[in-house]
Coordinates of C-alpha atoms in Angstrom, one line a residue:
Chain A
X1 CA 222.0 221.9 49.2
X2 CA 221.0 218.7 47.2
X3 CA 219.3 216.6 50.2
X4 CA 217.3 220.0 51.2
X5 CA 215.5 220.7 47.7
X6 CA 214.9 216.9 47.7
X7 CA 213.7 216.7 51.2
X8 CA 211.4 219.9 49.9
X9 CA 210.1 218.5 47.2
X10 CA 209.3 215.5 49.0
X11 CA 207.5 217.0 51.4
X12 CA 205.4 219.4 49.2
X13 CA 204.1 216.4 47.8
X14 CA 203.3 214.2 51.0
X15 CA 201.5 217.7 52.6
X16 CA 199.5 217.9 49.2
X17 CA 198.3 214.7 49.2
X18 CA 197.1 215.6 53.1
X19 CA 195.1 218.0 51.9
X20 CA 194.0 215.9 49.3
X21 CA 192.3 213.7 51.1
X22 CA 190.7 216.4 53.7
X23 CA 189.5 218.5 50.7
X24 CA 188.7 216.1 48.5
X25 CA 185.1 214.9 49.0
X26 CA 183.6 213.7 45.8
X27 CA 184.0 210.1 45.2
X28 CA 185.9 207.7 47.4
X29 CA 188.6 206.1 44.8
X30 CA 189.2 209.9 44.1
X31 CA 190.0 210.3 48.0
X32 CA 192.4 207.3 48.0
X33 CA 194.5 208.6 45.0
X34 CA 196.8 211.3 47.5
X35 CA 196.9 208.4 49.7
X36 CA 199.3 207.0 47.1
X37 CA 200.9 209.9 46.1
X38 CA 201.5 210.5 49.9
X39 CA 203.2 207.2 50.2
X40 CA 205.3 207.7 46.7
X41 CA 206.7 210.7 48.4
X42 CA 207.2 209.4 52.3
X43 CA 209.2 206.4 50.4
X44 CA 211.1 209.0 48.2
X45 CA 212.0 210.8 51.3
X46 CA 213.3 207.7 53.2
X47 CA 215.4 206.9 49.9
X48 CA 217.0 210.3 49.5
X49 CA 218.0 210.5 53.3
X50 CA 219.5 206.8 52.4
X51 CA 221.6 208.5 49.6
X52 CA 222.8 211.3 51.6
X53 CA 223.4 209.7 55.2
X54 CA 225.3 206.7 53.4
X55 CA 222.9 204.3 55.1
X56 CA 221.1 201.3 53.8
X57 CA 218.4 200.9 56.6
X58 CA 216.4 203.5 54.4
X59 CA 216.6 201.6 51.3
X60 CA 215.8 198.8 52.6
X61 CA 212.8 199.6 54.1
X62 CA 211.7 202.3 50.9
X63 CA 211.7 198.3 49.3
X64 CA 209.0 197.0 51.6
X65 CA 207.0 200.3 51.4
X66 CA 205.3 200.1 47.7
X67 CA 204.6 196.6 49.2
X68 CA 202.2 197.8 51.5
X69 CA 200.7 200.6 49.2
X70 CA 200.3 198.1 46.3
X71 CA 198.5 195.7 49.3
X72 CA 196.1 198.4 50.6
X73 CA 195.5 200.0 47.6
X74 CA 194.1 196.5 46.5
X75 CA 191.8 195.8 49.5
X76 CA 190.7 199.5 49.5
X77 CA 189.6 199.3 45.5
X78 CA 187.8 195.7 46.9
X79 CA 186.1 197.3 49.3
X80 CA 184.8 200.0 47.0
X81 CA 183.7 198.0 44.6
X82 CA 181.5 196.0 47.3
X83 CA 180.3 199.1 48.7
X84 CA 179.3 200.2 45.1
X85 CA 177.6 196.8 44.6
X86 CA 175.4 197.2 47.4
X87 CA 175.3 200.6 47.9
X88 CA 174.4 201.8 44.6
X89 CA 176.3 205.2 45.1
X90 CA 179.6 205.9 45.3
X91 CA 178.7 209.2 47.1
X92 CA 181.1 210.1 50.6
X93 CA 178.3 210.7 52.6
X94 CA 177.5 206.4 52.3
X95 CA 180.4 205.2 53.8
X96 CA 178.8 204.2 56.8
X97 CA 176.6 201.8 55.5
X98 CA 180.1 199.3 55.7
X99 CA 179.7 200.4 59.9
X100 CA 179.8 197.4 62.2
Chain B
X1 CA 218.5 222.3 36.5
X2 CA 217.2 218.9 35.9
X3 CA 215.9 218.9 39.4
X4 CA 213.7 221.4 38.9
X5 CA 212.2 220.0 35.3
X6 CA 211.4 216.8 36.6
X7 CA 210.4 217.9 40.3
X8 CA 208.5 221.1 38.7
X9 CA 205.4 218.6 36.7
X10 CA 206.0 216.6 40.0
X11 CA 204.5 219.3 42.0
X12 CA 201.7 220.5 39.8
X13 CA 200.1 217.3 39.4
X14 CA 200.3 216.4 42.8
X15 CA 198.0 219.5 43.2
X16 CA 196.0 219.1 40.2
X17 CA 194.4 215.6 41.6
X18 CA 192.3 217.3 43.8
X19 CA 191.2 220.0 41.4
X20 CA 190.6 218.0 38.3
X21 CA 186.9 217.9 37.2
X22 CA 186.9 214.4 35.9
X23 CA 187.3 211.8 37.7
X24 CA 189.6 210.2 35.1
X25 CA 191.6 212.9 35.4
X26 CA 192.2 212.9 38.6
X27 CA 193.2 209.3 38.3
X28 CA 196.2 210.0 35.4
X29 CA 197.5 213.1 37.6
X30 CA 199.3 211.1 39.8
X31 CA 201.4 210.0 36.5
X32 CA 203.6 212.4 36.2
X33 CA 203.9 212.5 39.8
X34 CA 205.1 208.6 40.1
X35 CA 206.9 209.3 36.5
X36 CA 208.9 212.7 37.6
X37 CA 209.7 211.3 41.6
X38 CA 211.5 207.8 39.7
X39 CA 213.4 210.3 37.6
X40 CA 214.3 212.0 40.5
X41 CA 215.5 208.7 42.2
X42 CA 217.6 208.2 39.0
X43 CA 219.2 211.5 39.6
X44 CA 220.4 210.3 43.0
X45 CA 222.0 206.9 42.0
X46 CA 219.0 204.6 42.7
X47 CA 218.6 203.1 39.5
X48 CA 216.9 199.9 41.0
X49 CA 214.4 202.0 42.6
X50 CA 213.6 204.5 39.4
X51 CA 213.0 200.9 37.8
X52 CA 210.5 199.6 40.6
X53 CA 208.4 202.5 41.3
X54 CA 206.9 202.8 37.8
X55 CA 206.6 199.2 37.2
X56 CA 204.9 199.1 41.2
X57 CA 202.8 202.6 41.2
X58 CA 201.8 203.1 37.3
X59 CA 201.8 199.7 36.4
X60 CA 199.7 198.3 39.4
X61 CA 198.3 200.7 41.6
X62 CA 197.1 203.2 38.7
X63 CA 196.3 201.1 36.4
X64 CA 193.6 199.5 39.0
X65 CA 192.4 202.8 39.7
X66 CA 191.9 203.4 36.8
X67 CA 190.0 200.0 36.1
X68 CA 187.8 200.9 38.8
X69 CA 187.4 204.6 37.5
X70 CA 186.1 203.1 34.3
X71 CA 184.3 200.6 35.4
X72 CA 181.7 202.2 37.6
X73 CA 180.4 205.6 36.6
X74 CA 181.4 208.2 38.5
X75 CA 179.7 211.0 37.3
X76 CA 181.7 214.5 36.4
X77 CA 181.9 216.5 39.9
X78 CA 178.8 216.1 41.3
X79 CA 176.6 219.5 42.1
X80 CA 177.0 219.2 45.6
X81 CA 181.1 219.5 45.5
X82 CA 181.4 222.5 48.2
X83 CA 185.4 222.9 48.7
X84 CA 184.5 225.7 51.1
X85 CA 182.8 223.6 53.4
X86 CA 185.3 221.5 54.3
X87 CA 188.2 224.4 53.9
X88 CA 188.5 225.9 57.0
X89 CA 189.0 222.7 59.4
X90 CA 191.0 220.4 56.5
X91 CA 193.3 223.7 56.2
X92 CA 193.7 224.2 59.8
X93 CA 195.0 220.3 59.6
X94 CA 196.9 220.9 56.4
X95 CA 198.7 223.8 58.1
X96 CA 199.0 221.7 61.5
X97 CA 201.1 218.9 59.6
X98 CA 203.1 221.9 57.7
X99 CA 203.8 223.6 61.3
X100 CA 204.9 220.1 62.4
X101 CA 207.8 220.0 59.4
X102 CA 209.1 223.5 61.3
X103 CA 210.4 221.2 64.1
X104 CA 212.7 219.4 62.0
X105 CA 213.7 221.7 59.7
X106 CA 216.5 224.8 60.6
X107 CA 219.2 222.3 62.0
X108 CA 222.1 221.9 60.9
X109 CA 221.8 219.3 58.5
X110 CA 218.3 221.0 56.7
X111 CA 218.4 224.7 57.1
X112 CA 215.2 226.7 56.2
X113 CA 216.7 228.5 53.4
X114 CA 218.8 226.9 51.1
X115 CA 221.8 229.7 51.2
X116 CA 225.3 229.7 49.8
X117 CA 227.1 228.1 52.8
X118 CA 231.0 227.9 53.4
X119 CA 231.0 224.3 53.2
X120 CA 232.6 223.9 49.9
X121 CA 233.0 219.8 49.6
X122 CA 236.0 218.3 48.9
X123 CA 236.1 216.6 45.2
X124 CA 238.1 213.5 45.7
X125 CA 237.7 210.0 43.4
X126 CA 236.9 207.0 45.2
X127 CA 239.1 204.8 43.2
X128 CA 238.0 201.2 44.3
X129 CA 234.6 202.3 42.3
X130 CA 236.0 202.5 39.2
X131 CA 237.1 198.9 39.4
X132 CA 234.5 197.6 41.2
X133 CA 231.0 199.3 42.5
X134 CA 228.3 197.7 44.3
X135 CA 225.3 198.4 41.8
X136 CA 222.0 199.5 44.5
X137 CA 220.5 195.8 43.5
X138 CA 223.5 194.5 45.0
X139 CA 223.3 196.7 47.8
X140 CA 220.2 195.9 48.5
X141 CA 220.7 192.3 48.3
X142 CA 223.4 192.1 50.3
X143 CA 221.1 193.2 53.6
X144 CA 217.3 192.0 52.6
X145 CA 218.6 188.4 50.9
X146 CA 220.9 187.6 54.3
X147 CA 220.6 189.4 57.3
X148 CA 217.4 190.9 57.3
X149 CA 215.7 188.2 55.1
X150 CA 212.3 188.3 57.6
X151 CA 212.1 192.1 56.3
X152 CA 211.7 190.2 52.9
X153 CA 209.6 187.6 54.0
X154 CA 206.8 189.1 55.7
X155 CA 205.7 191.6 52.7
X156 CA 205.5 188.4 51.1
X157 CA 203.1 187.4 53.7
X158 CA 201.5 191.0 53.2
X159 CA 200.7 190.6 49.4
X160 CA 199.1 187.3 50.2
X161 CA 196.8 188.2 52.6
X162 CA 196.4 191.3 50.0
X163 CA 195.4 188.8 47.2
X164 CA 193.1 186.4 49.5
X165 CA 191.6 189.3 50.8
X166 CA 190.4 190.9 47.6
X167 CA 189.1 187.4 45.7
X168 CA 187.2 186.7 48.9
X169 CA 185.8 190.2 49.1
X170 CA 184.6 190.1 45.6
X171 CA 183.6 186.5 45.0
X172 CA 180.0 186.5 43.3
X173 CA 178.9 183.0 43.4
X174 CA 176.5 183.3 40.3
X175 CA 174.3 180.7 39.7
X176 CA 174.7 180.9 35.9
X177 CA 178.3 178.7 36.3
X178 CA 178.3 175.3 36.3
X179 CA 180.2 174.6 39.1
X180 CA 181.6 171.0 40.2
X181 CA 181.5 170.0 44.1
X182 CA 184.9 168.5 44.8
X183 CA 183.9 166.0 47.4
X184 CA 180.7 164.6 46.0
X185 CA 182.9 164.0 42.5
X186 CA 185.9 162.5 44.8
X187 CA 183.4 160.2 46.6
X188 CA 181.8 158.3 43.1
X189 CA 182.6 154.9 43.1
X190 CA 183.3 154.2 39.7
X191 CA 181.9 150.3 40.2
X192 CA 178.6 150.9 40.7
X193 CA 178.5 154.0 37.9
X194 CA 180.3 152.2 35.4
X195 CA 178.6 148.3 34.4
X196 CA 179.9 146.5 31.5
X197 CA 177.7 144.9 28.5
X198 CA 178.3 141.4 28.8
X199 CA 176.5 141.7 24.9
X200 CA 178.4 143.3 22.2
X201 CA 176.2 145.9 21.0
X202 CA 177.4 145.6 17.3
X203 CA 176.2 142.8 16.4
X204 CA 172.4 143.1 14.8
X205 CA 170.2 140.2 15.8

């Protein structure tokens, strides 16, 4: 029963951090926190079905994925701090003004 | 047991980021979470990986968060907050993606319920690992350094474009630096900016 209260736990997480974004209004680096969580716990869940089906195509690619979130996490912060530079608000409601 | 105290903080905090009032809170919540899930990856034998995500997720990605968190002022929950406007659509999504996980689970492989089944696993001893196991960085090196090198090239690739793109995003030429333009400096001709005294100026006349 090991790989199914790993594959649970996983996948609490991943659905949490879905509702953390969709509930989660306030401020915008506040809304992009789940997003990370979400990946921690995708990536987990690729590595523990690595472990238990004796397969290294999982690990491998749970290697590129923190890759990615480090990368977009990056450029996302960038962005923010832009948008707060022109913007003056970090307020949900004025992401549009980065439109077009 | 140990499952359940390191998967058990794991949980709460991963629910805790969207409740906590201030923002920095809600930016050291996901610590425990990235803490407790490497713990967890330690429990299954990935040691390489319960050494990477912390060093990737705290030490990067939450740290900057935080950086950003401290930088600008976010106020404390602003007034206009309102969970309950945005409940009833983001929880008929939320339970959309958790009707979707119905579809995969109750096979064979992941029942629904975790009962006592029959299948009582064999214990045997691999005996070739106790003279000799493939640690996961071996593993792992074996496929991404050889056959699937490309996989290891392109996030390469990834992080660079990461990098360019957030210096050129941010770059604030300020007019306060003295700055140096290349070309005009590589285009002096040091004849004509550099004369020599045919006098020595030393001597007093």
């Amino acid at each position: 029963t090991d790989p199914i209260k790993y594959f649970t736990f996983s996948m609490i997480i991943s659905i949490s951090g879905i509702w953390g974004i969709l509930l989660n209004r306030r401020n915008i680096p506040i809304m992009s926190m789940p997003i990370e969580s979400m990946l921690l716990a995708v990536n987990s869940n690729f590595l523990v079905f690595s472990v238990s089906s004796d397969d290294m195509m999982g690990q491998s690619f749970a290697s590129l994925v923190p890759t990615v979130a480090a990368a977009e996490s990056a450029i996302g912060l960038a962005i923010f701090v832009i948008t707060f530079r022109v913007r003056g608000t970090i307020a949900v409601e004025s992401i549009n003004s980065i439109q077009g | 047991m140990i499952l359940s105290v390191l998967s058990s903080p794991a949980l709460v905090s991963g629910l805790m980021v969207v409740r906590a009032k201030n923002p920095v809170h809600s930016v050291l919540f996901p610590i425990p979470v990235f803490r407790n899930t490497s713990g967890l990856l330690l429990l299954l034998g990935l040691d390489f990986f319960a050494m990477i995500f912390p060093v990737v997720y705290i030490g990067a990605i939450a740290v900057s968060f935080l950086f950003v968190v401290m930088m600008f002022n976010i106020q404390i929950a602003e007034i206009h907050e309102e969970v309950l406007r945005y409940l009833p659509v983001s929880g008929i999504i939320g339970l959309i993606f958790w009707w979707e996980m119905f579809f995969i689970l109750d096979n064979e492989s992941i029942p629904l319920l975790p009962t006592q089944r029959n299948t009582t696993s064999l214990r045997y001893t691999v005996y070739a690992e106790k003279v000799r196991s493939w640690t996961n960085l071996e593993t792992l090196g074996n496929l991404l350094y050889t056959y699937y090198s490309v996989w290891f090239l392109v996030p390469s690739l990834i992080l660079l474009v990461a990098m360019i793109g957030a210096i050129v995003l941010t770059m604030h030429r300020t007019t306060k630096v003295k700055r140096q333009d290349v070309f005009r400096r590589n285009a002096i001709d040091f004849r004509r900016t550099i004369m020599r005294r045919t006098t020595d100026p030393l001597t007093i006349y």
